[in-house]
Structure formats: C-alpha cells, structure tokens
Short mmCIF file of C-alpha atoms in Angstrom, two decimals:
data_model
loop_
_atom_site.label_atom_id
_atom_site.label_comp_id
_atom_site.label_asym_id
_atom_site.label_seq_id
_atom_site.Cartn_x
_atom_site.Cartn_y
_atom_site.Cartn_z
CA MET A 286 8.85 2.37 -9.15
CA LEU A 287 6.11 4.64 -10.65
CA SER A 288 7.26 6.97 -13.34
CA GLY A 289 6.43 10.52 -12.66
CA ALA A 290 7.41 10.28 -9.06
CA ALA A 291 8.57 13.98 -9.13
CA ASP A 292 5.00 14.95 -9.77
CA PRO A 293 2.95 13.56 -6.77
CA ALA A 294 -0.47 14.03 -8.64
CA ARG A 295 0.76 12.15 -11.62
CA ALA A 296 2.24 9.39 -9.56
CA ALA A 297 -1.06 9.05 -7.58
CA ASP A 298 -3.10 8.94 -10.98
CA GLU A 299 -0.63 6.36 -12.25
CA LEU A 300 -0.95 4.01 -9.32
CA TYR A 301 -4.77 4.35 -9.28
CA ARG A 302 -4.97 3.67 -13.08
CA ARG A 303 -2.78 0.53 -12.58
CA LEU A 304 -4.84 -0.73 -9.83
CA VAL A 305 -8.19 -0.24 -11.42
CA SER A 306 -7.01 -1.59 -14.73
CA THR A 307 -6.13 -4.92 -13.00
CA GLN A 308 -9.04 -7.21 -11.93
CA PRO A 309 -9.72 -7.40 -8.28
CA GLY A 310 -7.97 -10.42 -6.84
CA ARG A 311 -4.36 -11.76 -6.44
CA GLN A 312 -2.82 -9.42 -9.15
CA ARG A 313 -4.30 -6.27 -7.81
CA ARG A 314 -3.21 -7.26 -4.34
CA LYS A 315 0.27 -8.02 -5.61
CA LEU A 316 0.61 -4.70 -7.30
CA MET A 317 -0.27 -2.69 -4.17
CA THR A 318 1.96 -5.02 -2.02
CA SER A 319 4.94 -4.46 -4.44
CA PHE A 320 4.40 -0.74 -4.34
CA LEU A 321 4.42 -0.79 -0.57
CA VAL A 322 7.30 -3.02 -0.37
CA GLY A 323 9.32 -0.66 -2.50
CA GLN A 324 8.43 2.31 -0.33
CA VAL A 325 9.41 0.39 2.90
CA ALA A 326 12.63 -0.95 1.28
CA GLU A 327 13.82 2.51 0.42
CA ILE A 328 12.99 3.82 3.88
CA ALA A 329 14.46 0.74 5.82
CA GLY A 330 17.58 0.40 3.56
CA LEU A 331 16.55 -3.07 2.66
CA ALA A 332 16.38 -5.05 -0.48
CA PRO A 333 12.71 -5.55 -1.45
CA THR A 334 13.33 -9.40 -1.61
CA ASP A 335 14.28 -9.19 1.99
CA ILE A 336 10.82 -7.92 3.15
CA ASP A 337 8.02 -10.11 4.24
CA GLU A 338 4.75 -8.16 3.87
CA THR A 339 3.22 -9.84 6.94
CA ARG A 340 6.09 -8.86 9.33
CA PRO A 341 5.38 -5.89 11.56
CA PHE A 342 7.15 -2.73 10.52
CA ALA A 343 9.03 -2.64 13.85
CA GLU A 344 10.65 -5.91 13.01
CA LEU A 345 11.66 -4.45 9.67
CA GLY A 346 13.57 -1.82 11.49
CA LEU A 347 11.14 1.03 11.05
CA THR A 348 10.97 3.54 13.87
CA SER A 349 8.29 6.07 14.69
CA GLN A 350 10.07 8.65 12.60
CA SER A 351 10.37 6.33 9.50
CA ILE A 352 6.78 5.12 9.95
CA ALA A 353 5.77 8.99 9.76
CA GLU A 354 8.00 9.31 6.64
CA LEU A 355 6.17 6.13 5.19
CA ALA A 356 2.74 7.75 5.74
CA GLU A 357 3.86 10.96 4.25
CA ARG A 358 5.29 9.14 1.03
CA LEU A 359 2.09 7.27 0.78
CA ARG A 360 0.06 10.40 1.15
CA VAL A 361 1.97 12.00 -1.71
CA ALA A 362 2.15 8.83 -3.88
CA THR A 363 -1.50 7.94 -3.50
CA GLY A 364 -3.40 11.01 -2.80
CA ALA A 365 -4.85 9.09 0.29
CA GLU A 366 -4.84 11.21 3.55
CA LEU A 367 -2.91 8.99 6.11
CA SER A 368 -2.18 9.93 9.54
CA ALA A 369 1.48 9.67 10.78
CA THR A 370 0.17 6.92 13.07
CA ALA A 371 -1.27 4.81 10.21
CA GLY A 372 1.84 2.58 10.32
CA TRP A 373 0.95 1.70 14.03
CA ARG A 374 -2.59 1.09 13.44
CA TYR A 375 -2.00 -0.90 10.41
CA PRO A 376 1.49 -2.54 11.54
CA SER A 377 2.38 -4.48 8.40
CA ILE A 378 2.48 -4.08 4.61
CA ALA A 379 -0.37 -6.48 4.23
CA ALA A 380 -2.60 -4.48 6.76
CA LEU A 381 -1.67 -1.05 5.46
CA GLY A 382 -2.14 -2.04 1.75
CA ASP A 383 -5.87 -2.80 2.57
CA HIS A 384 -6.23 0.54 4.33
CA VAL A 385 -4.50 2.51 1.57
CA ALA A 386 -6.60 0.82 -1.09
CA GLU A 387 -9.60 1.64 0.87
CA LEU A 388 -8.81 5.39 1.15
CA MET A 389 -8.06 5.23 -2.61
CA GLY A 390 -11.53 3.84 -3.26
CA VAL A 391 -10.00 0.61 -4.67
CA GLN A 392 -11.13 -2.83 -3.63
CA LEU A 393 -8.15 -5.16 -3.79
CA ASP A 394 -9.90 -8.58 -3.59
CA ARG A 395 -13.15 -9.64 -5.32
CA ALA A 396 -16.35 -9.16 -3.35
CA THR A 397 -17.68 -12.34 -1.93
CA GLU A 398 -21.33 -12.94 -1.36
CA SER A 399 -22.37 -14.01 2.12
CA VAL A 400 -24.00 -17.32 2.40
CA GLY A 401 -27.75 -16.98 2.34
CA GLN A 402 -27.73 -13.50 0.79
CA LYS A 403 -28.84 -12.68 -2.65
#
C-alpha cells in the first residue's frame, strides 16, 4: 500500500512517481495492477492472491455501490477524475488499469511502431 494514504495528494504523487520511475512494460503494468488489486481486495474483502485481474468486477463480488466506492478511492489515490460508472465501462482490473494510467498521463506499455511507419 502507498504510504501517505491519509494525504490524498501525497498518495497520488507517490503512485505517479513510482509509475514514471519504472520503465514502460511488464514492471510498470505490474505496479498498476498490484495497486488496483489491493484496492479491490479491500473493498471486496478478499485476499489479493485470490484476485484475477482479468475477471469482471461482478465476478469478484463488487456491486454498483462498491464499484462507485472503487472509483472514488481511485480518484483520491491517483488524482484521476473517474466517474462512478468507470468500473462498468472498464469491467476488470486489467481494463481499468489502462484507463486510470491514461487519465494519469502514464503509458503502461512500451510504444510500438506500426509496420510501414517511420
């Protein structure tokens, strides 16, 4: 868990610093996924090891109310403006992680050059 969670701005800065200090790719994605798994585990009352980041939130036992709580927690922890319906539009940790990173201005994966482009 991030230190400074009592201070939302500090927590958001810490997460952002940790993400950008890690090279895009597997490790950066893992950092975002671990953060989100921790948040979902707390809300759902599950152990983080019991959470598969590709499973839909509904299968993890999250309700409309708990998904709204997740969106609010993420807004506070990341500084990203998430709607209460973000968990429905991005229905898994994997999908939501990409969205949150985008809102934070962080690229999780390395950019790939399209074939035929320079």
